[in-house]
Structure formats: structure tokens, C-alpha cells
Amino acid sequence: MIYVMSDIHGMYDKYIEMMDLIDLKENDTLYVLGDIVDRGNGSMKILKDMMKRPNVFGIFGNHELMMADCFNIITQEITNELLDNFDEEALMKLSDWMNNGAFQTIQEFKKLSKEEQKDIIEYLMEFTAYEEVTVNGKDYLLVHAGLGDFSEEKSLMNMM
């Protein structure tokens, strides 16, 4: 069986409730179509649970992309030198992420050990932009929020 869920937004209890409901088996597949992180207070717990499951695959949502854009900021020690050389573009990206609910995610991330942080970053960077699946002879394109300028004549690679 193939399952799809999206927009969990750090709601760990709801995620576990859904996992219990679908009762994911070893031969099942779950695609999580982005927005796993931010807003709720369980983003890291959800990612850690997903990491343990070889049949669960993440697809980038805008919140994971914002987080990925800010990894170099949130993993550094704040020093005067860092602040003196702070890139305005990086500051804008961090500001955008914060305005979209990142505070709780950053707090959770900072509580992880350096090794756990590294594992989360590596796992998140394995996410894909989309997945193509076939179910009962029908083809589906799994993507977080649409393809914008979609045209059947365009290659998917040109859409990203």
C-alpha cells in the first residue's frame, strides 16, 4: 500500500496518531509531502521517527527548503566575527523562515547533540523535489505545493 501525508508542521502527536491509524507495514510506502517542520513543537521528533523507517520518504516543502537555506546559520556559534560578516541575503532567509514559524524548530534543533544535528541535516538533504508513483495502473506525481508553470510538454527537470 502507498500512503501520502503532508503539512504535519511539527505536530508530533497528530503524526503518531496518523501512523497508528495507517499501521504502516514493512512492504508499505509512505511519502510525506513537505512541511514537516515549523509551528508545532515536535518537528525533530517527527524527523527522527521518519529516519528510522526505511519505507518513509520525504519530499521538500517550502518549510524544509527554508530550513535547509538556514543550516549554516543555525549550526554556527554566534560570535562578534560572525555578526560582523553576516550576509544580508542569509539574514533575509532567516527572517523569512522565522516569519513562517521556525522559532520552535530552531529551539528543538539546538537541543540536539552535534551528531543528531548532523544526522538531521543529512537526512533532510536526501529529500526529493517530487516523486512519480504508479498505483493501480494510474500515474501520480507527488509534490508539495504544485508545479507553478506546468505544461505537459515541459520536462519535470525544467520545472524545478
Short mmCIF file of N, CA and C in Angstrom, two decimals:
data_model
loop_
_atom_site.label_atom_id
_atom_site.label_comp_id
_atom_site.label_asym_id
_atom_site.label_seq_id
_atom_site.Cartn_x
_atom_site.Cartn_y
_atom_site.Cartn_z
N MET A 1 0.85 -1.17 0.00
CA MET A 1 0.00 0.00 0.00
C MET A 1 0.90 1.24 0.00
N ILE A 2 0.49 2.25 -0.73
CA ILE A 2 1.20 3.53 -0.74
C ILE A 2 0.33 4.55 -0.01
N TYR A 3 0.96 5.26 0.92
CA TYR A 3 0.29 6.30 1.68
C TYR A 3 0.98 7.64 1.43
N VAL A 4 0.21 8.71 1.58
CA VAL A 4 0.74 10.06 1.41
C VAL A 4 0.16 10.94 2.52
N MET A 5 1.03 11.75 3.12
CA MET A 5 0.55 12.76 4.07
C MET A 5 1.37 14.03 3.87
N SER A 6 0.87 15.12 4.37
CA SER A 6 1.53 16.41 4.14
C SER A 6 1.19 17.38 5.26
N ASP A 7 1.99 18.43 5.35
CA ASP A 7 1.74 19.57 6.24
C ASP A 7 1.53 19.16 7.69
N ILE A 8 2.48 18.40 8.20
CA ILE A 8 2.43 17.95 9.59
C ILE A 8 2.78 19.11 10.53
N HIS A 9 3.66 19.98 10.09
CA HIS A 9 4.05 21.19 10.83
C HIS A 9 4.35 20.96 12.30
N GLY A 10 5.19 19.97 12.57
CA GLY A 10 5.68 19.77 13.93
C GLY A 10 4.68 19.21 14.91
N MET A 11 3.54 18.77 14.44
CA MET A 11 2.50 18.22 15.31
C MET A 11 2.76 16.72 15.53
N TYR A 12 3.70 16.43 16.39
CA TYR A 12 4.14 15.04 16.61
C TYR A 12 2.99 14.12 17.03
N ASP A 13 2.16 14.56 17.95
CA ASP A 13 1.05 13.71 18.42
C ASP A 13 0.11 13.35 17.27
N LYS A 14 -0.19 14.31 16.41
CA LYS A 14 -1.05 14.05 15.25
C LYS A 14 -0.37 13.11 14.27
N TYR A 15 0.94 13.29 14.08
CA TYR A 15 1.71 12.40 13.21
C TYR A 15 1.64 10.96 13.72
N ILE A 16 1.87 10.77 15.02
CA ILE A 16 1.83 9.42 15.60
C ILE A 16 0.41 8.85 15.50
N GLU A 17 -0.58 9.69 15.73
CA GLU A 17 -1.97 9.25 15.60
C GLU A 17 -2.23 8.72 14.18
N MET A 18 -1.72 9.44 13.18
CA MET A 18 -1.90 9.01 11.79
C MET A 18 -1.11 7.74 11.50
N MET A 19 0.11 7.64 12.04
CA MET A 19 0.91 6.43 11.85
C MET A 19 0.22 5.22 12.47
N ASP A 20 -0.38 5.40 13.62
CA ASP A 20 -1.13 4.32 14.26
C ASP A 20 -2.35 3.94 13.41
N LEU A 21 -3.00 4.94 12.85
CA LEU A 21 -4.20 4.69 12.05
C LEU A 21 -3.88 3.90 10.78
N ILE A 22 -2.80 4.28 10.07
CA ILE A 22 -2.50 3.56 8.83
C ILE A 22 -1.77 2.24 9.10
N ASP A 23 -1.17 2.11 10.28
CA ASP A 23 -0.48 0.87 10.65
C ASP A 23 0.50 0.44 9.55
N LEU A 24 1.45 1.32 9.26
CA LEU A 24 2.41 1.13 8.17
C LEU A 24 3.16 -0.19 8.33
N LYS A 25 3.04 -1.02 7.32
CA LYS A 25 3.72 -2.31 7.30
C LYS A 25 5.05 -2.21 6.57
N GLU A 26 5.87 -3.22 6.72
CA GLU A 26 7.20 -3.25 6.11
C GLU A 26 7.15 -3.10 4.59
N ASN A 27 6.12 -3.65 3.95
CA ASN A 27 6.03 -3.58 2.49
C ASN A 27 5.19 -2.40 2.00
N ASP A 28 4.73 -1.55 2.91
CA ASP A 28 4.03 -0.31 2.55
C ASP A 28 5.05 0.80 2.32
N THR A 29 4.60 1.87 1.69
CA THR A 29 5.44 3.05 1.48
C THR A 29 4.65 4.28 1.89
N LEU A 30 5.31 5.18 2.59
CA LEU A 30 4.70 6.45 2.97
C LEU A 30 5.56 7.58 2.40
N TYR A 31 4.90 8.49 1.68
CA TYR A 31 5.55 9.70 1.19
C TYR A 31 5.00 10.85 2.02
N VAL A 32 5.91 11.66 2.55
CA VAL A 32 5.49 12.83 3.33
C VAL A 32 5.83 14.05 2.47
N LEU A 33 4.77 14.72 2.00
CA LEU A 33 4.91 15.78 1.01
C LEU A 33 5.20 17.14 1.61
N GLY A 34 6.20 17.22 2.44
CA GLY A 34 6.68 18.50 2.91
C GLY A 34 5.92 19.13 4.06
N ASP A 35 6.50 20.23 4.51
CA ASP A 35 6.03 20.99 5.66
C ASP A 35 5.90 20.10 6.89
N ILE A 36 6.94 19.36 7.12
CA ILE A 36 7.06 18.51 8.31
C ILE A 36 7.41 19.39 9.51
N VAL A 37 8.24 20.39 9.27
CA VAL A 37 8.79 21.22 10.35
C VAL A 37 8.00 22.52 10.51
N ASP A 38 8.30 23.18 11.63
CA ASP A 38 7.81 24.52 11.98
C ASP A 38 6.41 24.51 12.58
N ARG A 39 6.17 25.55 13.34
CA ARG A 39 4.90 25.84 14.02
C ARG A 39 4.67 24.98 15.25
N GLY A 40 4.62 23.66 15.13
CA GLY A 40 4.42 22.79 16.29
C GLY A 40 5.72 22.56 17.03
N ASN A 41 5.66 21.84 18.13
CA ASN A 41 6.86 21.64 18.95
C ASN A 41 7.43 20.22 18.84
N GLY A 42 7.15 19.52 17.72
CA GLY A 42 7.67 18.17 17.59
C GLY A 42 8.37 17.89 16.27
N SER A 43 8.86 18.91 15.62
CA SER A 43 9.49 18.74 14.30
C SER A 43 10.65 17.75 14.32
N MET A 44 11.54 17.87 15.30
CA MET A 44 12.70 16.99 15.35
C MET A 44 12.28 15.56 15.69
N LYS A 45 11.28 15.41 16.55
CA LYS A 45 10.79 14.06 16.88
C LYS A 45 10.19 13.38 15.65
N ILE A 46 9.49 14.15 14.83
CA ILE A 46 8.92 13.58 13.60
C ILE A 46 10.03 13.17 12.65
N LEU A 47 11.00 14.06 12.43
CA LEU A 47 12.11 13.73 11.52
C LEU A 47 12.88 12.51 12.02
N LYS A 48 13.12 12.45 13.32
CA LYS A 48 13.85 11.29 13.88
C LYS A 48 13.05 10.00 13.69
N ASP A 49 11.75 10.07 13.83
CA ASP A 49 10.92 8.88 13.61
C ASP A 49 10.96 8.48 12.13
N MET A 50 10.84 9.45 11.24
CA MET A 50 10.90 9.15 9.81
C MET A 50 12.23 8.51 9.43
N MET A 51 13.30 8.99 10.04
CA MET A 51 14.64 8.49 9.73
C MET A 51 14.78 7.00 10.06
N LYS A 52 14.06 6.55 11.06
CA LYS A 52 14.14 5.15 11.48
C LYS A 52 13.37 4.21 10.56
N ARG A 53 12.56 4.75 9.70
CA ARG A 53 11.66 3.95 8.87
C ARG A 53 12.17 3.94 7.42
N PRO A 54 12.69 2.80 6.95
CA PRO A 54 13.24 2.75 5.59
C PRO A 54 12.20 2.89 4.48
N ASN A 55 10.92 2.80 4.82
CA ASN A 55 9.86 2.89 3.82
C ASN A 55 9.09 4.22 3.90
N VAL A 56 9.70 5.22 4.55
CA VAL A 56 9.12 6.55 4.63
C VAL A 56 10.05 7.52 3.92
N PHE A 57 9.51 8.27 2.97
CA PHE A 57 10.31 9.16 2.14
C PHE A 57 9.78 10.58 2.22
N GLY A 58 10.69 11.52 2.40
CA GLY A 58 10.33 12.93 2.49
C GLY A 58 10.47 13.63 1.16
N ILE A 59 9.56 14.53 0.89
CA ILE A 59 9.61 15.41 -0.27
C ILE A 59 9.67 16.83 0.28
N PHE A 60 10.56 17.64 -0.31
CA PHE A 60 10.72 19.01 0.18
C PHE A 60 9.43 19.80 0.09
N GLY A 61 9.12 20.48 1.19
CA GLY A 61 8.10 21.52 1.20
C GLY A 61 8.83 22.84 1.39
N ASN A 62 8.12 23.92 1.31
CA ASN A 62 8.77 25.22 1.45
C ASN A 62 9.41 25.39 2.83
N HIS A 63 8.87 24.77 3.86
CA HIS A 63 9.45 24.92 5.20
C HIS A 63 10.78 24.17 5.31
N GLU A 64 10.88 22.99 4.69
CA GLU A 64 12.17 22.27 4.69
C GLU A 64 13.20 23.02 3.86
N LEU A 65 12.76 23.64 2.77
CA LEU A 65 13.69 24.43 1.95
C LEU A 65 14.20 25.64 2.72
N MET A 66 13.30 26.29 3.47
CA MET A 66 13.75 27.43 4.28
C MET A 66 14.74 26.97 5.33
N MET A 67 14.45 25.84 5.96
CA MET A 67 15.36 25.30 6.98
C MET A 67 16.72 24.97 6.36
N ALA A 68 16.71 24.32 5.20
CA ALA A 68 17.96 23.96 4.52
C ALA A 68 18.77 25.21 4.18
N ASP A 69 18.09 26.27 3.78
CA ASP A 69 18.77 27.53 3.47
C ASP A 69 19.43 28.15 4.69
N CYS A 70 18.98 27.78 5.88
CA CYS A 70 19.48 28.40 7.11
C CYS A 70 20.37 27.48 7.94
N PHE A 71 20.67 26.28 7.46
CA PHE A 71 21.51 25.36 8.23
C PHE A 71 22.83 25.99 8.63
N ASN A 72 23.47 26.70 7.70
CA ASN A 72 24.78 27.28 8.01
C ASN A 72 24.68 28.35 9.10
N ILE A 73 23.52 28.95 9.26
CA ILE A 73 23.34 29.95 10.31
C ILE A 73 23.07 29.29 11.66
N ILE A 74 22.13 28.35 11.68
CA ILE A 74 21.70 27.79 12.97
C ILE A 74 22.70 26.80 13.55
N THR A 75 23.69 26.39 12.78
CA THR A 75 24.69 25.46 13.30
C THR A 75 25.96 26.16 13.75
N GLN A 76 26.03 27.46 13.56
CA GLN A 76 27.23 28.20 13.95
C GLN A 76 27.09 28.81 15.35
N GLU A 77 28.22 28.94 16.00
CA GLU A 77 28.25 29.66 17.27
C GLU A 77 28.20 31.15 16.95
N ILE A 78 27.36 31.86 17.66
CA ILE A 78 27.23 33.30 17.45
C ILE A 78 28.43 34.00 18.09
N THR A 79 29.22 34.63 17.27
CA THR A 79 30.38 35.38 17.73
C THR A 79 30.33 36.77 17.11
N ASN A 80 31.16 37.68 17.63
CA ASN A 80 31.25 39.02 17.05
C ASN A 80 31.71 38.95 15.60
N GLU A 81 32.63 38.04 15.32
CA GLU A 81 33.14 37.89 13.95
C GLU A 81 32.01 37.43 13.01
N LEU A 82 31.22 36.49 13.46
CA LEU A 82 30.10 36.03 12.65
C LEU A 82 29.14 37.18 12.38
N LEU A 83 28.81 37.93 13.43
CA LEU A 83 27.88 39.05 13.27
C LEU A 83 28.44 40.14 12.37
N ASP A 84 29.75 40.39 12.48
CA ASP A 84 30.38 41.41 11.64
C ASP A 84 30.35 41.04 10.16
N ASN A 85 30.39 39.76 9.88
CA ASN A 85 30.45 39.29 8.50
C ASN A 85 29.13 38.68 8.02
N PHE A 86 28.07 38.98 8.75
CA PHE A 86 26.78 38.37 8.43
C PHE A 86 26.28 38.84 7.08
N ASP A 87 25.94 37.90 6.26
CA ASP A 87 25.47 38.14 4.90
C ASP A 87 24.02 38.62 4.93
N GLU A 88 23.73 39.72 4.24
CA GLU A 88 22.37 40.27 4.24
C GLU A 88 21.37 39.28 3.64
N GLU A 89 21.78 38.55 2.60
CA GLU A 89 20.88 37.55 1.99
C GLU A 89 20.55 36.44 2.99
N ALA A 90 21.56 36.00 3.75
CA ALA A 90 21.33 34.97 4.76
C ALA A 90 20.38 35.49 5.83
N LEU A 91 20.55 36.74 6.23
CA LEU A 91 19.67 37.35 7.23
C LEU A 91 18.24 37.41 6.72
N MET A 92 18.06 37.73 5.45
CA MET A 92 16.72 37.78 4.86
C MET A 92 16.08 36.39 4.85
N LYS A 93 16.87 35.37 4.53
CA LYS A 93 16.37 33.99 4.52
C LYS A 93 15.95 33.57 5.93
N LEU A 94 16.78 33.89 6.91
CA LEU A 94 16.46 33.56 8.29
C LEU A 94 15.21 34.31 8.75
N SER A 95 15.10 35.56 8.38
CA SER A 95 13.93 36.36 8.74
C SER A 95 12.67 35.76 8.12
N ASP A 96 12.75 35.37 6.86
CA ASP A 96 11.61 34.77 6.18
C ASP A 96 11.20 33.48 6.88
N TRP A 97 12.18 32.65 7.22
CA TRP A 97 11.88 31.40 7.91
C TRP A 97 11.24 31.65 9.27
N MET A 98 11.81 32.61 10.02
CA MET A 98 11.26 32.95 11.34
C MET A 98 9.81 33.42 11.22
N ASN A 99 9.52 34.20 10.19
CA ASN A 99 8.16 34.69 9.97
C ASN A 99 7.19 33.57 9.58
N ASN A 100 7.74 32.42 9.26
CA ASN A 100 6.91 31.27 8.87
C ASN A 100 6.91 30.16 9.91
N GLY A 101 7.26 30.49 11.15
CA GLY A 101 7.09 29.54 12.24
C GLY A 101 8.31 28.75 12.64
N ALA A 102 9.51 29.25 12.35
CA ALA A 102 10.74 28.49 12.60
C ALA A 102 11.22 28.49 14.06
N PHE A 103 10.74 29.40 14.87
CA PHE A 103 11.30 29.55 16.21
C PHE A 103 11.34 28.22 16.97
N GLN A 104 10.22 27.52 17.01
CA GLN A 104 10.16 26.26 17.75
C GLN A 104 11.10 25.22 17.15
N THR A 105 11.17 25.16 15.83
CA THR A 105 12.06 24.20 15.15
C THR A 105 13.51 24.47 15.51
N ILE A 106 13.90 25.73 15.51
CA ILE A 106 15.28 26.09 15.85
C ILE A 106 15.57 25.72 17.30
N GLN A 107 14.63 25.99 18.19
CA GLN A 107 14.82 25.63 19.60
C GLN A 107 15.04 24.12 19.76
N GLU A 108 14.22 23.34 19.07
CA GLU A 108 14.36 21.87 19.12
C GLU A 108 15.70 21.43 18.54
N PHE A 109 16.06 22.00 17.40
CA PHE A 109 17.29 21.63 16.71
C PHE A 109 18.51 21.90 17.60
N LYS A 110 18.51 23.05 18.25
CA LYS A 110 19.64 23.44 19.11
C LYS A 110 19.80 22.51 20.32
N LYS A 111 18.73 21.85 20.75
CA LYS A 111 18.81 20.92 21.89
C LYS A 111 19.41 19.57 21.51
N LEU A 112 19.49 19.30 20.20
CA LEU A 112 20.07 18.03 19.74
C LEU A 112 21.58 18.05 19.91
N SER A 113 22.17 16.88 20.04
CA SER A 113 23.63 16.79 20.05
C SER A 113 24.15 17.16 18.66
N LYS A 114 25.41 17.48 18.55
CA LYS A 114 26.02 17.81 17.24
C LYS A 114 25.84 16.66 16.26
N GLU A 115 25.97 15.44 16.75
CA GLU A 115 25.80 14.26 15.89
C GLU A 115 24.36 14.15 15.39
N GLU A 116 23.38 14.39 16.29
CA GLU A 116 21.97 14.35 15.88
C GLU A 116 21.66 15.46 14.89
N GLN A 117 22.24 16.65 15.11
CA GLN A 117 22.04 17.75 14.17
C GLN A 117 22.57 17.36 12.79
N LYS A 118 23.75 16.78 12.77
CA LYS A 118 24.37 16.35 11.51
C LYS A 118 23.48 15.31 10.83
N ASP A 119 22.95 14.36 11.59
CA ASP A 119 22.08 13.32 11.03
C ASP A 119 20.80 13.93 10.45
N ILE A 120 20.22 14.89 11.15
CA ILE A 120 19.00 15.56 10.66
C ILE A 120 19.30 16.29 9.35
N ILE A 121 20.40 17.01 9.31
CA ILE A 121 20.77 17.75 8.10
C ILE A 121 20.96 16.79 6.94
N GLU A 122 21.71 15.72 7.17
CA GLU A 122 21.95 14.74 6.10
C GLU A 122 20.64 14.11 5.63
N TYR A 123 19.78 13.78 6.56
CA TYR A 123 18.50 13.16 6.21
C TYR A 123 17.66 14.13 5.38
N LEU A 124 17.57 15.36 5.83
CA LEU A 124 16.76 16.35 5.11
C LEU A 124 17.29 16.57 3.70
N MET A 125 18.60 16.51 3.52
CA MET A 125 19.18 16.73 2.20
C MET A 125 18.95 15.54 1.27
N GLU A 126 18.42 14.44 1.79
CA GLU A 126 18.04 13.30 0.95
C GLU A 126 16.62 13.45 0.39
N PHE A 127 15.87 14.43 0.87
CA PHE A 127 14.52 14.65 0.37
C PHE A 127 14.59 14.96 -1.13
N THR A 128 13.51 14.67 -1.82
CA THR A 128 13.43 14.96 -3.25
C THR A 128 12.43 16.08 -3.48
N ALA A 129 12.45 16.64 -4.68
CA ALA A 129 11.50 17.69 -5.04
C ALA A 129 10.14 17.10 -5.39
N TYR A 130 10.15 15.88 -5.90
CA TYR A 130 8.92 15.20 -6.27
C TYR A 130 9.19 13.71 -6.41
N GLU A 131 8.14 12.94 -6.47
CA GLU A 131 8.23 11.50 -6.73
C GLU A 131 7.14 11.14 -7.73
N GLU A 132 7.46 10.22 -8.61
CA GLU A 132 6.48 9.68 -9.54
C GLU A 132 6.13 8.27 -9.07
N VAL A 133 4.85 7.98 -8.90
CA VAL A 133 4.42 6.66 -8.46
C VAL A 133 3.26 6.19 -9.34
N THR A 134 3.13 4.89 -9.43
CA THR A 134 2.02 4.29 -10.15
C THR A 134 1.24 3.43 -9.17
N VAL A 135 -0.06 3.66 -9.13
CA VAL A 135 -0.94 2.91 -8.25
C VAL A 135 -2.12 2.43 -9.09
N ASN A 136 -2.33 1.13 -9.07
CA ASN A 136 -3.43 0.54 -9.85
C ASN A 136 -3.44 1.00 -11.30
N GLY A 137 -2.24 1.06 -11.90
CA GLY A 137 -2.13 1.43 -13.30
C GLY A 137 -2.26 2.91 -13.60
N LYS A 138 -2.42 3.73 -12.58
CA LYS A 138 -2.51 5.19 -12.78
C LYS A 138 -1.22 5.84 -12.28
N ASP A 139 -0.72 6.78 -13.06
CA ASP A 139 0.50 7.50 -12.70
C ASP A 139 0.15 8.75 -11.90
N TYR A 140 0.95 8.98 -10.85
CA TYR A 140 0.77 10.15 -9.99
C TYR A 140 2.10 10.86 -9.82
N LEU A 141 2.03 12.16 -9.73
CA LEU A 141 3.18 12.98 -9.42
C LEU A 141 2.96 13.55 -8.03
N LEU A 142 3.83 13.19 -7.10
CA LEU A 142 3.72 13.66 -5.71
C LEU A 142 4.64 14.85 -5.53
N VAL A 143 4.06 15.97 -5.16
CA VAL A 143 4.81 17.21 -4.98
C VAL A 143 4.12 18.01 -3.87
N HIS A 144 4.88 18.85 -3.19
CA HIS A 144 4.30 19.57 -2.05
C HIS A 144 3.21 20.56 -2.44
N ALA A 145 3.53 21.53 -3.28
CA ALA A 145 2.57 22.61 -3.46
C ALA A 145 2.27 22.95 -4.91
N GLY A 146 2.59 22.08 -5.81
CA GLY A 146 2.28 22.34 -7.21
C GLY A 146 3.53 22.61 -8.02
N LEU A 147 3.32 22.74 -9.30
CA LEU A 147 4.45 22.92 -10.21
C LEU A 147 4.45 24.28 -10.88
N GLY A 148 3.62 25.17 -10.43
CA GLY A 148 3.65 26.53 -10.96
C GLY A 148 3.38 26.59 -12.45
N ASP A 149 4.42 26.67 -13.20
CA ASP A 149 4.38 26.87 -14.64
C ASP A 149 4.22 25.56 -15.40
N PHE A 150 3.38 24.67 -14.94
CA PHE A 150 3.31 23.32 -15.51
C PHE A 150 2.80 23.31 -16.94
N SER A 151 3.41 22.45 -17.73
CA SER A 151 2.97 22.17 -19.09
C SER A 151 3.37 20.74 -19.39
N GLU A 152 2.48 19.98 -20.01
CA GLU A 152 2.80 18.58 -20.33
C GLU A 152 3.99 18.47 -21.26
N GLU A 153 4.28 19.51 -22.02
CA GLU A 153 5.40 19.49 -22.95
C GLU A 153 6.75 19.69 -22.25
N LYS A 154 6.72 20.25 -21.04
CA LYS A 154 7.97 20.53 -20.31
C LYS A 154 8.45 19.30 -19.57
N SER A 155 9.74 19.14 -19.54
CA SER A 155 10.34 18.10 -18.71
C SER A 155 10.20 18.53 -17.25
N LEU A 156 9.97 17.57 -16.36
CA LEU A 156 9.88 17.90 -14.95
C LEU A 156 11.17 18.53 -14.45
N MET A 157 12.28 18.13 -15.00
CA MET A 157 13.57 18.68 -14.55
C MET A 157 13.65 20.17 -14.86
N ASN A 158 12.95 20.64 -15.88
CA ASN A 158 12.95 22.07 -16.20
C ASN A 158 12.02 22.87 -15.30
N MET A 159 11.19 22.18 -14.54
CA MET A 159 10.23 22.85 -13.67
C MET A 159 10.87 23.26 -12.34
N MET A 160 11.92 22.59 -11.94
CA MET A 160 12.50 22.80 -10.62
C MET A 160 13.43 23.97 -10.60
#
